[in-house]
JSON list of C-alpha atoms in Angstrom, two decimals:
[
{"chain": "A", "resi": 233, "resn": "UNK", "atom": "CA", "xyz": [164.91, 135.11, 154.80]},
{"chain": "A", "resi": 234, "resn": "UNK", "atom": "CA", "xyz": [164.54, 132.39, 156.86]},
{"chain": "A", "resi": 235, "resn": "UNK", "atom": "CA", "xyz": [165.00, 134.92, 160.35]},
{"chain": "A", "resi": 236, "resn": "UNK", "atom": "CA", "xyz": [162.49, 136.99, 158.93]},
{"chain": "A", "resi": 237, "resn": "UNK", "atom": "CA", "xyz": [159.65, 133.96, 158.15]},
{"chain": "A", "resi": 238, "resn": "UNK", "atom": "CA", "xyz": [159.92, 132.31, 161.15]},
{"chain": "A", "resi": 239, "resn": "UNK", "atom": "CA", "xyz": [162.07, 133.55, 164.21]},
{"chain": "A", "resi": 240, "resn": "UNK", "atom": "CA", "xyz": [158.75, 134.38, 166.22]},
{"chain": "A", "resi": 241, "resn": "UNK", "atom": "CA", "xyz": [158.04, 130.52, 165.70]},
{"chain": "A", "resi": 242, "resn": "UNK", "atom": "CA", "xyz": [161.06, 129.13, 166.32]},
{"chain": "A", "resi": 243, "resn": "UNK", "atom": "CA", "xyz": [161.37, 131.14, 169.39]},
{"chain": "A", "resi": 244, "resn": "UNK", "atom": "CA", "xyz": [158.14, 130.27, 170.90]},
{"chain": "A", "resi": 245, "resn": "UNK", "atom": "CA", "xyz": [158.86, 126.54, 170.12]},
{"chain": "A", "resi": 246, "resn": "UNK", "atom": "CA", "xyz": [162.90, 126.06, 171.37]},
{"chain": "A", "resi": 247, "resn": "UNK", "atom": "CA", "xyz": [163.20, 129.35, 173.32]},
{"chain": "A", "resi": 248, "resn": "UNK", "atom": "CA", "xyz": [165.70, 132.61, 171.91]},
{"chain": "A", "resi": 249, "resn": "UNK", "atom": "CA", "xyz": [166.95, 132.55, 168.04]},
{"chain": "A", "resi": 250, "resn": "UNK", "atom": "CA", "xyz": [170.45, 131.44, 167.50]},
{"chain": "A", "resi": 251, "resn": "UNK", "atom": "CA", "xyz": [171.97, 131.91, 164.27]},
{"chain": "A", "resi": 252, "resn": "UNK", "atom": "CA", "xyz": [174.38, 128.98, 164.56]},
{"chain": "A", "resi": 253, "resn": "UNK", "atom": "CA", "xyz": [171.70, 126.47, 166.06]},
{"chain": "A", "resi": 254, "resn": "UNK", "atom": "CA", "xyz": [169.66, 127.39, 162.94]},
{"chain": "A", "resi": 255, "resn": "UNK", "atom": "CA", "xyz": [172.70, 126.81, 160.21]},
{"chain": "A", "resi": 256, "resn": "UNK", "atom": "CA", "xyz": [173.45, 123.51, 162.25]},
{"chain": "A", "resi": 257, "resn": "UNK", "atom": "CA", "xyz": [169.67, 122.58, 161.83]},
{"chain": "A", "resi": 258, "resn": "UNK", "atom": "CA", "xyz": [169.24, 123.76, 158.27]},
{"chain": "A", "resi": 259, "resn": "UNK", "atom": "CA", "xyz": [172.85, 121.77, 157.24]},
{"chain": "A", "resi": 260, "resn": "UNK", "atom": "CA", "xyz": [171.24, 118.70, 158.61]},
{"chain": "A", "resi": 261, "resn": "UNK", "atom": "CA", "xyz": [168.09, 118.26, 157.55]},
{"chain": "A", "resi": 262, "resn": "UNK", "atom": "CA", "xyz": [167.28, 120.44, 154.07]},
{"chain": "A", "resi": 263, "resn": "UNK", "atom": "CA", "xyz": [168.61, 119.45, 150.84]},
{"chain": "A", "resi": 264, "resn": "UNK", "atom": "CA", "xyz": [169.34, 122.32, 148.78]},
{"chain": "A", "resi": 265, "resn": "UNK", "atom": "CA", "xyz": [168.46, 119.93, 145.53]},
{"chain": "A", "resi": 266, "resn": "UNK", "atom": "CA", "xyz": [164.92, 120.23, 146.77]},
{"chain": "A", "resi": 267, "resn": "UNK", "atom": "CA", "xyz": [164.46, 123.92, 147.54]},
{"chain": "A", "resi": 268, "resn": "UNK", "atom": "CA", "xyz": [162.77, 126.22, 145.12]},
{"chain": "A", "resi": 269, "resn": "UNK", "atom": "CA", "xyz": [162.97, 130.39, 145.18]},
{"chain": "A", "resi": 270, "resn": "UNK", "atom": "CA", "xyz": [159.76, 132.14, 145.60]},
{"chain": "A", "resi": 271, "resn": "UNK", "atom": "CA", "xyz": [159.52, 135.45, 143.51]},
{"chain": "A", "resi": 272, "resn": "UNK", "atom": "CA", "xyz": [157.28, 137.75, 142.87]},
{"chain": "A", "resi": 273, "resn": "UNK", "atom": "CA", "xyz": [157.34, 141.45, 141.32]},
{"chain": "A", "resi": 274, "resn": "UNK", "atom": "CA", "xyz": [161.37, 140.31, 140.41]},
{"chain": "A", "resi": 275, "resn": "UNK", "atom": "CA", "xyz": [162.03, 139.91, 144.29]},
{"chain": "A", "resi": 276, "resn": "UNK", "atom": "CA", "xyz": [163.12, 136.63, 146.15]},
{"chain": "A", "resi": 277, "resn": "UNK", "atom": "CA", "xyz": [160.21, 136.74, 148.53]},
{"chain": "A", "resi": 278, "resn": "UNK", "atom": "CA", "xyz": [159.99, 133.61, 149.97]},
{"chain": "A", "resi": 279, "resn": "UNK", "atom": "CA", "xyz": [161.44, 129.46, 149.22]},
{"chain": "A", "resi": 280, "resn": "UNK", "atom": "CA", "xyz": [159.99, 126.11, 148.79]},
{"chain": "A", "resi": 281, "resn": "UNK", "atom": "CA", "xyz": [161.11, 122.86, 149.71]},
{"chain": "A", "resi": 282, "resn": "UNK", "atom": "CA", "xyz": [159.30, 119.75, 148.74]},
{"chain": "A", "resi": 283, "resn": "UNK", "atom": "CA", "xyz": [159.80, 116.61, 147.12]},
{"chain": "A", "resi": 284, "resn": "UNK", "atom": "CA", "xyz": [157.72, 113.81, 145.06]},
{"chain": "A", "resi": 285, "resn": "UNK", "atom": "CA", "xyz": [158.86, 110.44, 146.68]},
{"chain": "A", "resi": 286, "resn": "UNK", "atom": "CA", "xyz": [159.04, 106.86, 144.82]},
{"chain": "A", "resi": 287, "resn": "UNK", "atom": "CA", "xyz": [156.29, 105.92, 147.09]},
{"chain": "A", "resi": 288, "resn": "UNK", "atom": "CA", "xyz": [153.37, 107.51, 146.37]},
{"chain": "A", "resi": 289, "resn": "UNK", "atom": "CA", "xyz": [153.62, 110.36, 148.32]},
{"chain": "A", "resi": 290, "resn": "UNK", "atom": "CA", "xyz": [154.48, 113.97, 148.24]},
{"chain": "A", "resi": 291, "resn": "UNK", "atom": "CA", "xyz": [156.34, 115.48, 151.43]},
{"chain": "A", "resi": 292, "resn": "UNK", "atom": "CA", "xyz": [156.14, 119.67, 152.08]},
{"chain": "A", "resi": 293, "resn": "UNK", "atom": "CA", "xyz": [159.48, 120.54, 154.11]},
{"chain": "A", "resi": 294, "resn": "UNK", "atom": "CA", "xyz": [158.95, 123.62, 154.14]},
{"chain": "A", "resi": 295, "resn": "UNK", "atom": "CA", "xyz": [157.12, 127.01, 152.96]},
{"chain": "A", "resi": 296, "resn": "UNK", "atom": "CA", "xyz": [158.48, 130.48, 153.58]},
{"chain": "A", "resi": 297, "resn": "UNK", "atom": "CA", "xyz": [157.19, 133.85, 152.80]},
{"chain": "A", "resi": 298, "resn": "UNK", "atom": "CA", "xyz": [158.32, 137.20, 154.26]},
{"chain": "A", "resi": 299, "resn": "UNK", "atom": "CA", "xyz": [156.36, 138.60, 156.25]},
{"chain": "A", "resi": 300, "resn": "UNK", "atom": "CA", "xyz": [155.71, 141.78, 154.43]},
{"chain": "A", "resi": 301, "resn": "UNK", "atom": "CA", "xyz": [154.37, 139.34, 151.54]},
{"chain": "A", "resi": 302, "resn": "UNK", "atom": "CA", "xyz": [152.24, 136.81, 153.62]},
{"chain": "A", "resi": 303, "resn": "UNK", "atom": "CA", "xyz": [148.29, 137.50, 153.76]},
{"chain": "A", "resi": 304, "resn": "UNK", "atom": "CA", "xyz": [148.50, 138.04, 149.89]},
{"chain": "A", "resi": 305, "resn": "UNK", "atom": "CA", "xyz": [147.89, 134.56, 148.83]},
{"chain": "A", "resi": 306, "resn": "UNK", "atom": "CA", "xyz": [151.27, 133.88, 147.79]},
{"chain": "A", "resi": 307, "resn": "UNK", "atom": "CA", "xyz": [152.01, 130.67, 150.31]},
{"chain": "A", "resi": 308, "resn": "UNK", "atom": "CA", "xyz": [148.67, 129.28, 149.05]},
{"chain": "A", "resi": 309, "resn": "UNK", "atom": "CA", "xyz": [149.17, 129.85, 145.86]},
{"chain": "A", "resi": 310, "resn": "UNK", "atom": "CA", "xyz": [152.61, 127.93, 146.01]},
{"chain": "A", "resi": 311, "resn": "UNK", "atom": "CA", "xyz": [151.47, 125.01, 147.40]},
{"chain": "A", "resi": 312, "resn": "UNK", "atom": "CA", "xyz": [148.42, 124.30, 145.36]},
{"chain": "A", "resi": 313, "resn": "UNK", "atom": "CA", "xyz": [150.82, 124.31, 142.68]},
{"chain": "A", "resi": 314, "resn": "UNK", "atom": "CA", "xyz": [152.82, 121.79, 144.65]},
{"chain": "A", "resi": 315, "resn": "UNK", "atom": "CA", "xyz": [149.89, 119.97, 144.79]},
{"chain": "A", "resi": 316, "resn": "UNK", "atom": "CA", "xyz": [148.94, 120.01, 141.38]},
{"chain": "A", "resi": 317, "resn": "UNK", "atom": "CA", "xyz": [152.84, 119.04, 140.16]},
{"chain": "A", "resi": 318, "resn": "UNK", "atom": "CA", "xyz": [152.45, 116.02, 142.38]},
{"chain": "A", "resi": 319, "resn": "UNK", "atom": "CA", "xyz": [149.48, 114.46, 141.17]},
{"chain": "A", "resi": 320, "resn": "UNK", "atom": "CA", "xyz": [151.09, 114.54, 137.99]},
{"chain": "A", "resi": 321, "resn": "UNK", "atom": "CA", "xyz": [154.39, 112.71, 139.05]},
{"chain": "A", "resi": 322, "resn": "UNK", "atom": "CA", "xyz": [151.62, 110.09, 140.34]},
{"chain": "A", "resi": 323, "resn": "UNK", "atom": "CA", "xyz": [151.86, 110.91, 144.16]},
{"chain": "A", "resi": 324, "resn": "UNK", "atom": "CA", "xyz": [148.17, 109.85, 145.84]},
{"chain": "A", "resi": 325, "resn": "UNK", "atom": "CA", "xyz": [148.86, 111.95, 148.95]},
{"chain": "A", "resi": 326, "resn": "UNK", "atom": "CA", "xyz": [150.62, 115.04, 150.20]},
{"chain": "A", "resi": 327, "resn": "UNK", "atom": "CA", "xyz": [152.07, 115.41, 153.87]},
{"chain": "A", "resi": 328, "resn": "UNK", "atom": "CA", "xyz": [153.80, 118.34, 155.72]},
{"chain": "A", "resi": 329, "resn": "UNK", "atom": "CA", "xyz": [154.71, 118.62, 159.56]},
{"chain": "A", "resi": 330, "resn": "UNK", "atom": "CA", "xyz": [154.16, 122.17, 160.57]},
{"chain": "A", "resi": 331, "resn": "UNK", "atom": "CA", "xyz": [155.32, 123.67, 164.31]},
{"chain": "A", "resi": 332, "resn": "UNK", "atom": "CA", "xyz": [152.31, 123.55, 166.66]},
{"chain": "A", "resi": 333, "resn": "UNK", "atom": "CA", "xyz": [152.96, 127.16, 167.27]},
{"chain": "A", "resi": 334, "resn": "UNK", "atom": "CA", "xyz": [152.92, 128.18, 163.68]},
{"chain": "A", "resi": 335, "resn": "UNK", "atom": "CA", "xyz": [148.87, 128.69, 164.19]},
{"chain": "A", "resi": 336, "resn": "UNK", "atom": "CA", "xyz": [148.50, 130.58, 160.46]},
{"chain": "A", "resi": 337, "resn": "UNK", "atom": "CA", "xyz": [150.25, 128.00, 158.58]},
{"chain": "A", "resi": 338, "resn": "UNK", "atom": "CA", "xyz": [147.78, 125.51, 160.00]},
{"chain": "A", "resi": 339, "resn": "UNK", "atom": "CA", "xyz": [144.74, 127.54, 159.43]},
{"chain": "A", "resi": 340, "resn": "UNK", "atom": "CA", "xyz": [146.09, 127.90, 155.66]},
{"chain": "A", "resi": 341, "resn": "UNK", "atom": "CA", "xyz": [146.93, 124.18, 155.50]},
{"chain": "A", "resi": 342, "resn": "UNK", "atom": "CA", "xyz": [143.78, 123.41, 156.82]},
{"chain": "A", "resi": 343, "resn": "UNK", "atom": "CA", "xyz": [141.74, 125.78, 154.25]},
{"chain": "A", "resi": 344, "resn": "UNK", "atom": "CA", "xyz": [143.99, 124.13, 151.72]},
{"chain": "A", "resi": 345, "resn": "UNK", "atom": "CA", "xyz": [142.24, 121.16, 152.31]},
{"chain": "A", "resi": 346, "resn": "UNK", "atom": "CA", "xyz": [144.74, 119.29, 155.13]},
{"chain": "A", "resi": 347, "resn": "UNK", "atom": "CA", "xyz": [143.70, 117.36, 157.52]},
{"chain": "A", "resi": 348, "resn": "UNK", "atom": "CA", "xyz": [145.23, 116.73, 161.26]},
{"chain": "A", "resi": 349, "resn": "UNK", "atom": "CA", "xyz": [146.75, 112.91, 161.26]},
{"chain": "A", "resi": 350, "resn": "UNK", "atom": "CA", "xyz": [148.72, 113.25, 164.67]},
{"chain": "A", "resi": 351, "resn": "UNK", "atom": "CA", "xyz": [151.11, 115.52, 167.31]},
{"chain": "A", "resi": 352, "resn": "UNK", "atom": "CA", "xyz": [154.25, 114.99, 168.44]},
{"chain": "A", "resi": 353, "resn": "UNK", "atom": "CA", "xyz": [155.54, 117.18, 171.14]},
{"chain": "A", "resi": 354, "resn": "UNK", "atom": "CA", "xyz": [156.35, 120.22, 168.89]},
{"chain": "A", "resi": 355, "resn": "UNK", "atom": "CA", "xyz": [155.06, 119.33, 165.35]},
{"chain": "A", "resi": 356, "resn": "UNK", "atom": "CA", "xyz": [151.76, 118.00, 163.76]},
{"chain": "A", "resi": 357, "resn": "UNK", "atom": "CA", "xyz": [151.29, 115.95, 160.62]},
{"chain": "A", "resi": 358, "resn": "UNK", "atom": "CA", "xyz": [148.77, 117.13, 157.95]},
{"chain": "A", "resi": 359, "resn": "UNK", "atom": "CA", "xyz": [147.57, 115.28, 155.26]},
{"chain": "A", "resi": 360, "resn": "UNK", "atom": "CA", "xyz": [145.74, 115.80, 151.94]},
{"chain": "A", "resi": 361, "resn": "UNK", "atom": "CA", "xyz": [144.31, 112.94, 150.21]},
{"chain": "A", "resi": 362, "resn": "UNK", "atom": "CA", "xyz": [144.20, 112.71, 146.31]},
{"chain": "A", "resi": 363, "resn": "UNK", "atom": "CA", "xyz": [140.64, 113.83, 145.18]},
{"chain": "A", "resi": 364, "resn": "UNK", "atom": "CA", "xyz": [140.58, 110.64, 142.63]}
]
């Protein structure tokens, strides 16, 4: 799933796909504790990995759809639930770091109501305040 999502990202970011550098990556940093399945029509279609934190805030590791199931609303419709099942655990704010190359996710994010806080050399922060 994860080839599918986001191999035309990842290669324009850190050059050709390699199946091992991506396990090695994906062992590191994701917990599976905080991933959730996407499905829709009975079919895993995409996953979503995000956490409340003690502090206030809500982090967004991650959103992947397949391709053949992105356009539809899906992604957007996942993370304003995200959203909305943060507020209630209390979190005032909602962050994500999306790849600078990953243009459509930032439009979405962005339309979602994120807003640019900073760039690093291949990532930039988005944030969405708490309405209240």
């Amino acid at each position: 799933m994860h080839r599918k999502s986001m191999r035309a990202v990842v290669e324009i970011t850190w050059g050709p796909w390699s199946d091992s550098q991506q396990r090695a990556f994906h062992a590191e940093w994701f917990d599976p504790q905080r991933l959730s399945i996407i499905v829709a029509g009975g079919q895993d279609i995409g996953v979503l990995d995000a956490e409340v934190r003690a502090d206030g805030t809500a982090y967004l590791a991650r959103v992947e759809i397949l391709p053949e199931y992105q356009g539809r609303g899906i992604g957007g419709r996942v993370i304003q639930q995200f959203v909305e099942h943060a507020r209630t655990q209390a979190a005032r704010t909602v962050e994500l770091d999306v790849l600078l190359a990953n243009v459509d996710a930032q439009r979405l994010y962005e339309r979602l109501g994120f807003e640019h806080v900073a760039d690093s050399r291949l990532r930039r922060r988005m944030r969405l305040q708490s309405s209240e």
